[in-house]
Short mmCIF file of C-alpha atoms in Angstrom, two decimals:
data_model
loop_
_atom_site.label_atom_id
_atom_site.label_comp_id
_atom_site.label_asym_id
_atom_site.label_seq_id
_atom_site.Cartn_x
_atom_site.Cartn_y
_atom_site.Cartn_z
CA MET A 1 115.16 87.46 108.72
CA ARG A 2 112.21 88.75 110.71
CA ARG A 3 113.02 90.11 114.15
CA SER A 4 110.77 91.19 116.99
CA VAL A 5 110.56 94.82 118.06
CA ALA A 6 110.45 95.40 121.81
CA SER A 7 108.36 98.19 123.28
CA ASP A 8 111.39 99.62 125.09
CA GLU A 9 113.34 100.19 121.86
CA LYS A 10 114.04 103.75 120.77
CA PHE A 11 111.40 104.98 118.35
CA VAL A 12 113.97 106.62 116.04
CA THR A 13 115.91 103.35 115.83
CA VAL A 14 112.83 101.53 114.57
CA LEU A 15 111.98 104.37 112.15
CA ASP A 16 115.49 104.27 110.71
CA GLU A 17 115.19 100.50 110.35
CA TRP A 18 111.91 100.94 108.45
CA LEU A 19 113.59 103.48 106.16
CA GLN A 20 116.48 101.14 105.35
CA ILE A 21 114.10 98.25 104.59
CA HIS A 22 112.07 100.42 102.19
CA LYS A 23 115.03 102.20 100.60
CA SER A 24 115.16 99.79 97.68
CA ARG A 25 111.39 99.93 97.18
CA ILE A 26 110.99 103.67 96.73
CA LYS A 27 112.48 106.20 94.34
CA PRO A 28 115.85 107.74 95.31
CA GLN A 29 114.34 111.23 95.51
CA THR A 30 111.57 109.96 97.79
CA TYR A 31 114.06 108.21 100.08
CA ALA A 32 116.19 111.37 100.18
CA LYS A 33 113.16 113.42 101.21
CA TYR A 34 112.19 110.94 103.92
CA GLN A 35 115.76 110.80 105.25
CA TYR A 36 116.04 114.59 105.25
CA ILE A 37 112.78 115.04 107.16
CA PHE A 38 113.73 112.27 109.59
CA GLU A 39 117.12 113.79 110.41
CA LEU A 40 115.98 117.41 110.70
CA HIS A 41 112.49 117.17 112.16
CA ILE A 42 111.79 113.77 113.73
CA PHE A 43 115.08 112.59 115.21
CA PRO A 44 115.76 115.70 117.35
CA GLN A 45 112.30 115.47 118.93
CA PHE A 46 112.04 111.71 119.52
CA LYS A 47 115.67 110.58 119.92
CA ASP A 48 115.22 109.85 123.64
CA PHE A 49 111.77 108.26 123.48
CA GLN A 50 111.08 104.57 123.63
CA ILE A 51 108.13 103.28 121.62
CA CYS A 52 106.19 102.54 124.81
CA GLU A 53 106.56 106.17 125.88
CA LEU A 54 104.74 107.58 122.87
CA THR A 55 101.22 108.86 123.47
CA GLU A 56 98.54 110.29 121.22
CA GLU A 57 98.76 113.60 123.09
CA LEU A 58 102.55 113.75 122.67
CA ILE A 59 102.45 113.08 118.92
CA ASN A 60 99.60 115.50 118.22
CA SER A 61 101.30 118.20 120.27
CA TYR A 62 104.47 117.66 118.22
CA VAL A 63 102.54 117.82 114.93
CA TYR A 64 100.81 121.04 116.01
CA GLU A 65 104.17 122.58 116.86
CA LYS A 66 105.49 121.68 113.40
CA ILE A 67 102.43 123.25 111.76
CA THR A 68 102.69 126.50 113.71
CA SER A 69 106.44 127.02 114.24
CA GLY A 70 108.35 124.09 112.79
CA LYS A 71 110.72 125.84 110.39
CA LEU A 72 114.34 125.52 111.39
CA ASP A 73 114.91 129.28 111.06
CA CYS A 74 111.95 129.95 113.40
CA SER A 75 110.16 131.91 110.67
CA GLY A 76 106.88 130.01 110.92
CA GLY A 77 105.30 126.61 110.41
CA LEU A 78 106.22 123.85 108.01
CA SER A 79 104.18 123.38 104.85
CA PRO A 80 101.20 120.99 105.09
CA SER A 81 102.91 118.67 102.59
CA ILE A 82 105.99 118.24 104.82
CA VAL A 83 103.84 117.73 107.91
CA ARG A 84 101.89 115.03 106.06
CA VAL A 85 105.19 113.23 105.33
CA ILE A 86 106.12 113.46 109.02
CA ILE A 87 102.77 111.92 109.99
CA TYR A 88 103.21 109.21 107.35
CA LEU A 89 106.65 108.24 108.65
CA ILE A 90 105.43 108.09 112.23
CA LYS A 91 102.41 105.98 111.31
CA GLN A 92 104.37 103.61 109.10
CA THR A 93 106.94 103.09 111.85
CA LEU A 94 104.22 102.21 114.36
CA VAL A 95 102.58 99.83 111.87
CA TYR A 96 105.95 98.19 111.22
CA ALA A 97 106.56 97.81 114.96
CA GLN A 98 103.13 96.20 115.39
CA LYS A 99 103.85 93.71 112.62
CA GLN A 100 107.12 92.86 114.32
CA GLY A 101 105.30 91.91 117.51
CA CYS A 102 105.51 95.18 119.42
CA ASP A 103 102.53 95.95 121.66
CA VAL A 104 101.89 99.53 120.54
CA GLN A 105 98.50 101.16 120.31
CA ASP A 106 97.03 102.95 117.31
CA PHE A 107 97.04 106.71 117.56
CA PHE A 108 94.71 109.19 115.91
CA ILE A 109 96.99 111.87 114.48
CA LYS A 110 95.35 115.07 113.31
CA ARG A 111 96.33 115.97 109.77
CA PRO A 112 96.99 119.64 108.94
CA GLN A 113 94.18 121.51 107.25
CA THR A 114 95.05 122.74 103.81
CA THR A 115 93.78 125.70 101.85
CA PRO A 116 93.81 125.71 98.06
CA ALA A 117 97.03 127.22 96.78
CA ARG A 118 96.80 130.43 94.78
CA HIS A 119 98.57 129.82 91.50
CA ASP A 120 100.39 132.74 89.93
CA VAL A 121 99.51 133.21 86.27
CA LEU A 122 100.96 135.57 83.68
CA ARG A 123 98.53 138.24 82.57
CA GLU A 124 97.90 138.34 78.83
CA ASN A 125 99.95 141.49 78.30
CA GLU A 126 102.81 139.96 80.33
CA GLN A 127 102.68 136.81 78.21
CA ARG A 128 102.83 138.88 75.02
CA GLN A 129 105.85 140.82 76.29
CA LEU A 130 107.64 137.64 77.34
CA GLU A 131 106.93 135.93 74.02
CA SER A 132 108.29 138.92 72.11
CA VAL A 133 111.61 138.43 73.92
CA LEU A 134 111.63 134.65 73.49
CA LEU A 135 110.97 134.86 69.76
CA MET A 136 113.92 137.19 69.12
CA GLU A 137 116.90 135.10 67.99
CA VAL A 138 115.35 131.86 69.24
CA ASP A 139 117.71 129.33 70.81
CA SER A 140 117.11 126.17 72.83
CA TYR A 141 116.95 128.06 76.15
CA LYS A 142 114.23 130.41 74.91
CA LEU A 143 112.41 127.59 73.17
CA GLY A 144 112.39 125.58 76.40
CA VAL A 145 110.48 128.38 78.09
CA LEU A 146 107.99 128.41 75.21
CA ILE A 147 107.56 124.65 75.55
CA SER A 148 106.61 125.08 79.22
CA LEU A 149 104.31 127.97 78.36
CA TYR A 150 102.48 126.07 75.60
CA LEU A 151 102.79 122.43 76.73
CA GLY A 152 102.93 122.75 80.51
CA LEU A 153 106.25 120.97 81.13
CA ARG A 154 107.86 121.37 84.55
CA ILE A 155 111.35 122.86 84.71
CA GLY A 156 112.91 119.51 85.66
CA GLU A 157 111.21 117.85 82.69
CA VAL A 158 112.55 120.46 80.26
CA CYS A 159 116.08 120.15 81.67
CA ALA A 160 115.96 116.33 81.31
CA LEU A 161 114.53 116.45 77.79
CA ARG A 162 116.70 114.91 75.04
CA TRP A 163 116.27 115.28 71.31
CA GLU A 164 115.41 111.59 71.11
CA ASN A 165 112.26 112.47 73.10
CA ILE A 166 111.18 114.93 70.41
CA ASN A 167 109.65 113.25 67.37
CA LEU A 168 109.42 115.86 64.65
CA ASP A 169 107.75 113.39 62.26
CA SER A 170 104.82 112.57 64.53
CA LYS A 171 104.96 116.04 66.13
CA THR A 172 105.06 114.71 69.69
CA ILE A 173 107.22 115.14 72.78
CA ARG A 174 107.78 112.15 75.06
CA VAL A 175 108.17 113.14 78.71
CA ASP A 176 109.75 110.22 80.57
CA SER A 177 112.27 111.75 82.98
CA THR A 178 112.98 114.75 85.17
CA ILE A 179 115.93 116.26 86.98
CA GLN A 180 116.10 116.59 90.73
CA ARG A 181 118.72 117.63 93.24
CA ILE A 182 119.03 114.73 95.68
CA LYS A 183 120.71 114.83 99.07
CA ASN A 184 123.68 112.46 99.35
CA PHE A 185 123.57 110.32 102.51
CA GLU A 186 126.02 107.66 101.39
CA GLN A 187 129.44 109.29 101.86
CA SER A 188 130.33 111.96 104.38
CA ASN A 189 133.10 113.40 102.20
CA ALA A 190 130.97 113.56 99.05
CA ALA A 191 128.99 116.53 97.81
CA LYS A 192 125.95 117.27 99.97
CA THR A 193 123.62 117.01 96.98
CA THR A 194 123.80 115.58 93.48
CA ILE A 195 121.86 116.29 90.29
CA GLU A 196 120.25 113.16 88.90
CA VAL A 197 117.98 112.34 85.97
CA VAL A 198 115.17 110.26 87.44
CA LEU A 199 111.75 108.93 86.54
CA PRO A 200 108.83 111.34 86.98
CA LYS A 201 107.04 111.24 90.32
CA SER A 202 104.13 109.16 89.01
CA ALA A 203 103.24 106.85 86.14
CA ALA A 204 100.82 109.47 84.79
CA ALA A 205 103.70 111.94 84.46
CA VAL A 206 105.19 109.76 81.71
CA ARG A 207 103.28 111.04 78.71
CA ASP A 208 103.25 111.93 75.00
CA ILE A 209 102.28 115.51 74.18
CA PRO A 210 101.35 116.76 70.69
CA ILE A 211 103.42 119.69 69.45
CA PRO A 212 101.52 122.72 68.08
CA THR A 213 102.51 123.82 64.58
CA PHE A 214 104.32 127.04 65.53
CA LEU A 215 106.51 125.19 68.06
CA HIS A 216 107.21 122.46 65.50
CA HIS A 217 108.69 125.01 63.10
CA LEU A 218 110.90 126.46 65.84
CA LEU A 219 112.09 122.99 66.92
CA ILE A 220 113.16 122.17 63.36
CA LYS A 221 115.17 125.39 63.30
CA VAL A 222 116.88 124.82 66.66
CA LYS A 223 117.65 121.13 66.11
CA SER A 224 120.30 121.99 63.54
CA THR A 225 122.52 123.28 66.40
CA SER A 226 122.35 120.07 68.47
CA ASN A 227 124.86 117.21 68.54
CA GLY A 228 122.65 114.21 67.83
CA GLU A 229 119.55 112.47 69.14
CA ASN A 230 121.11 111.63 72.52
CA ALA A 231 121.94 115.26 73.24
CA TYR A 232 120.03 117.13 75.89
CA PHE A 233 117.61 119.59 74.35
CA LEU A 234 118.81 122.65 76.28
CA THR A 235 122.58 122.12 76.17
CA GLY A 236 122.89 120.42 72.76
CA THR A 237 125.34 117.91 74.27
CA ASP A 238 125.01 114.47 75.84
CA LYS A 239 127.61 115.16 78.54
CA ARG A 240 125.54 116.78 81.25
CA PRO A 241 122.03 118.23 81.51
CA LEU A 242 121.41 121.83 82.50
CA GLU A 243 120.63 122.20 86.20
CA PRO A 244 117.14 123.62 86.92
CA ARG A 245 118.65 126.26 89.19
CA THR A 246 120.84 127.49 86.32
CA TYR A 247 117.92 127.47 83.90
CA THR A 248 115.92 129.55 86.39
CA TYR A 249 118.60 132.27 86.11
CA HIS A 250 118.03 132.44 82.36
CA PHE A 251 114.25 132.57 82.82
CA LYS A 252 114.59 135.48 85.28
CA LYS A 253 116.76 137.28 82.75
CA TYR A 254 114.05 136.96 80.09
CA LEU A 255 111.53 138.43 82.55
CA ARG A 256 113.79 141.43 83.17
CA VAL A 257 114.34 142.02 79.45
CA ALA A 258 110.58 141.79 78.89
CA GLN A 259 110.14 144.30 81.74
CA ILE A 260 107.55 142.27 83.59
CA ARG A 261 107.35 141.33 87.27
CA GLU A 262 109.48 138.54 88.67
CA THR A 263 107.79 135.19 89.15
CA ASN A 264 108.90 131.57 89.39
CA TYR A 265 109.28 129.16 86.48
CA HIS A 266 106.28 127.08 87.54
CA THR A 267 104.08 130.06 86.67
CA LEU A 268 104.48 129.00 83.03
CA ARG A 269 102.75 125.68 83.75
CA HIS A 270 99.94 127.40 85.65
CA THR A 271 99.54 129.90 82.81
CA PHE A 272 99.30 127.10 80.25
CA ALA A 273 96.60 125.27 82.22
CA THR A 274 94.64 128.45 82.93
CA ARG A 275 94.67 129.51 79.26
CA CYS A 276 93.51 126.05 78.23
CA ILE A 277 90.53 126.15 80.59
CA ALA A 278 89.62 129.68 79.50
CA ASN A 279 89.57 128.52 75.87
CA GLY A 280 87.29 125.56 76.53
CA PHE A 281 89.98 122.88 76.53
CA ASP A 282 88.76 119.34 77.23
CA VAL A 283 89.67 118.73 80.89
CA LYS A 284 90.51 115.05 80.38
CA SER A 285 92.98 115.87 77.62
CA LEU A 286 94.46 118.71 79.67
CA SER A 287 94.90 116.42 82.66
CA GLU A 288 96.85 113.91 80.56
CA ILE A 289 99.00 116.63 78.99
CA LEU A 290 99.87 117.98 82.45
CA GLY A 291 100.65 114.47 83.68
CA HIS A 292 98.17 114.56 86.55
CA SER A 293 97.23 111.24 88.12
CA SER A 294 93.53 112.10 87.95
CA VAL A 295 91.16 114.61 86.37
CA THR A 296 90.16 115.63 89.90
CA THR A 297 93.60 117.14 90.43
CA THR A 298 93.20 119.27 87.32
CA LEU A 299 89.67 120.33 88.25
CA ASN A 300 90.63 121.31 91.79
CA ARG A 301 93.67 123.31 90.73
CA TYR A 302 92.51 125.11 87.62
CA VAL A 303 88.77 125.00 87.03
CA HIS A 304 87.50 127.95 89.06
CA SER A 305 84.73 129.94 87.45
CA SER A 306 84.19 133.61 88.22
CA LEU A 307 80.97 135.02 89.63
CA GLU A 308 80.13 136.47 86.21
CA ARG A 309 80.64 133.07 84.61
CA LYS A 310 78.34 131.49 87.20
CA ARG A 311 75.75 134.19 86.51
CA GLN A 312 75.88 133.39 82.79
CA GLN A 313 75.38 129.71 83.55
CA VAL A 314 72.32 130.13 85.79
CA GLU A 315 70.73 132.45 83.22
CA LEU A 316 70.68 129.46 80.86
CA LEU A 317 67.90 127.99 83.00
CA LYS A 318 64.45 129.03 81.79
CA PRO A 319 61.27 128.84 83.87
CA LEU A 320 58.88 126.03 83.06
CA PHE A 321 55.87 128.28 83.60
CA VAL A 322 54.93 131.68 82.30
CA VAL A 323 55.52 134.44 84.82
CA ASN A 324 52.54 136.78 84.84
CA ARG A 325 53.41 140.44 84.97
CA VAL A 326 51.86 142.36 87.82
CA GLY A 327 48.98 144.50 86.62
CA SER A 328 48.73 142.91 83.18
#
């Protein structure tokens, strides 16, 4: 039943009400993120404020503080992505209050400026050294790393992968789920977080990826050690998937054995995309393989030509008139 929101109500009370209304409409991992940000970053600041006491200056000052020094350990500012979620929650709460009859004005909230992220990529010699380790006595763990390196799967997608998602006849992998650690807000005596297999973050992330021939041969070899189609690819059992944090430990071990610098697992995905672009891969196909929601995302993240490449391109242009040599 619709209720009216009074201007003297606490802002955090209305925000929490908006969260509860939308809980069933958003993904569990999204709700957990919103609830986490609300409890740690919004509630402490606005717990004593009524809606009528909010001002544009107050909110923008708060946002600026979060950008510059918002981390809980006082080590710096929050990431632009978290600040954008904070702004979203504030705006949605104000919109909700307006719809419920509250006389609250619209505020212009300055969004944080973002700079393009620098993606770490394995150098070619590093990739060769890593592959030499992965191809020695190949098992599902090593093959999972190769799948990310040559198909661009995220670590959560590899951990959630089951053998039923791998069609060795059509040589395709179906990515339709991922694993995330989600904060538990339901029971105070329960574990603080739980590992859950969930849908990917967007519809585009559900995708079919063709398997290259060399990976197909390795998959045939490794499948003989699994316990059926419903088994998880990495563990070979249908009981419980491997946690991404645990799989990261194995990945770090392979890096040490290969004697290359330490980097995070997501570097494999960046390396895959970068190699594809360097080899003239069709950007539309690459975007769909990566599960991006638009080609623009792929272009902005990975298509960056060097100065030498730009020089080669402009040299393709030929003058439409004959340039006379001086003194000829």
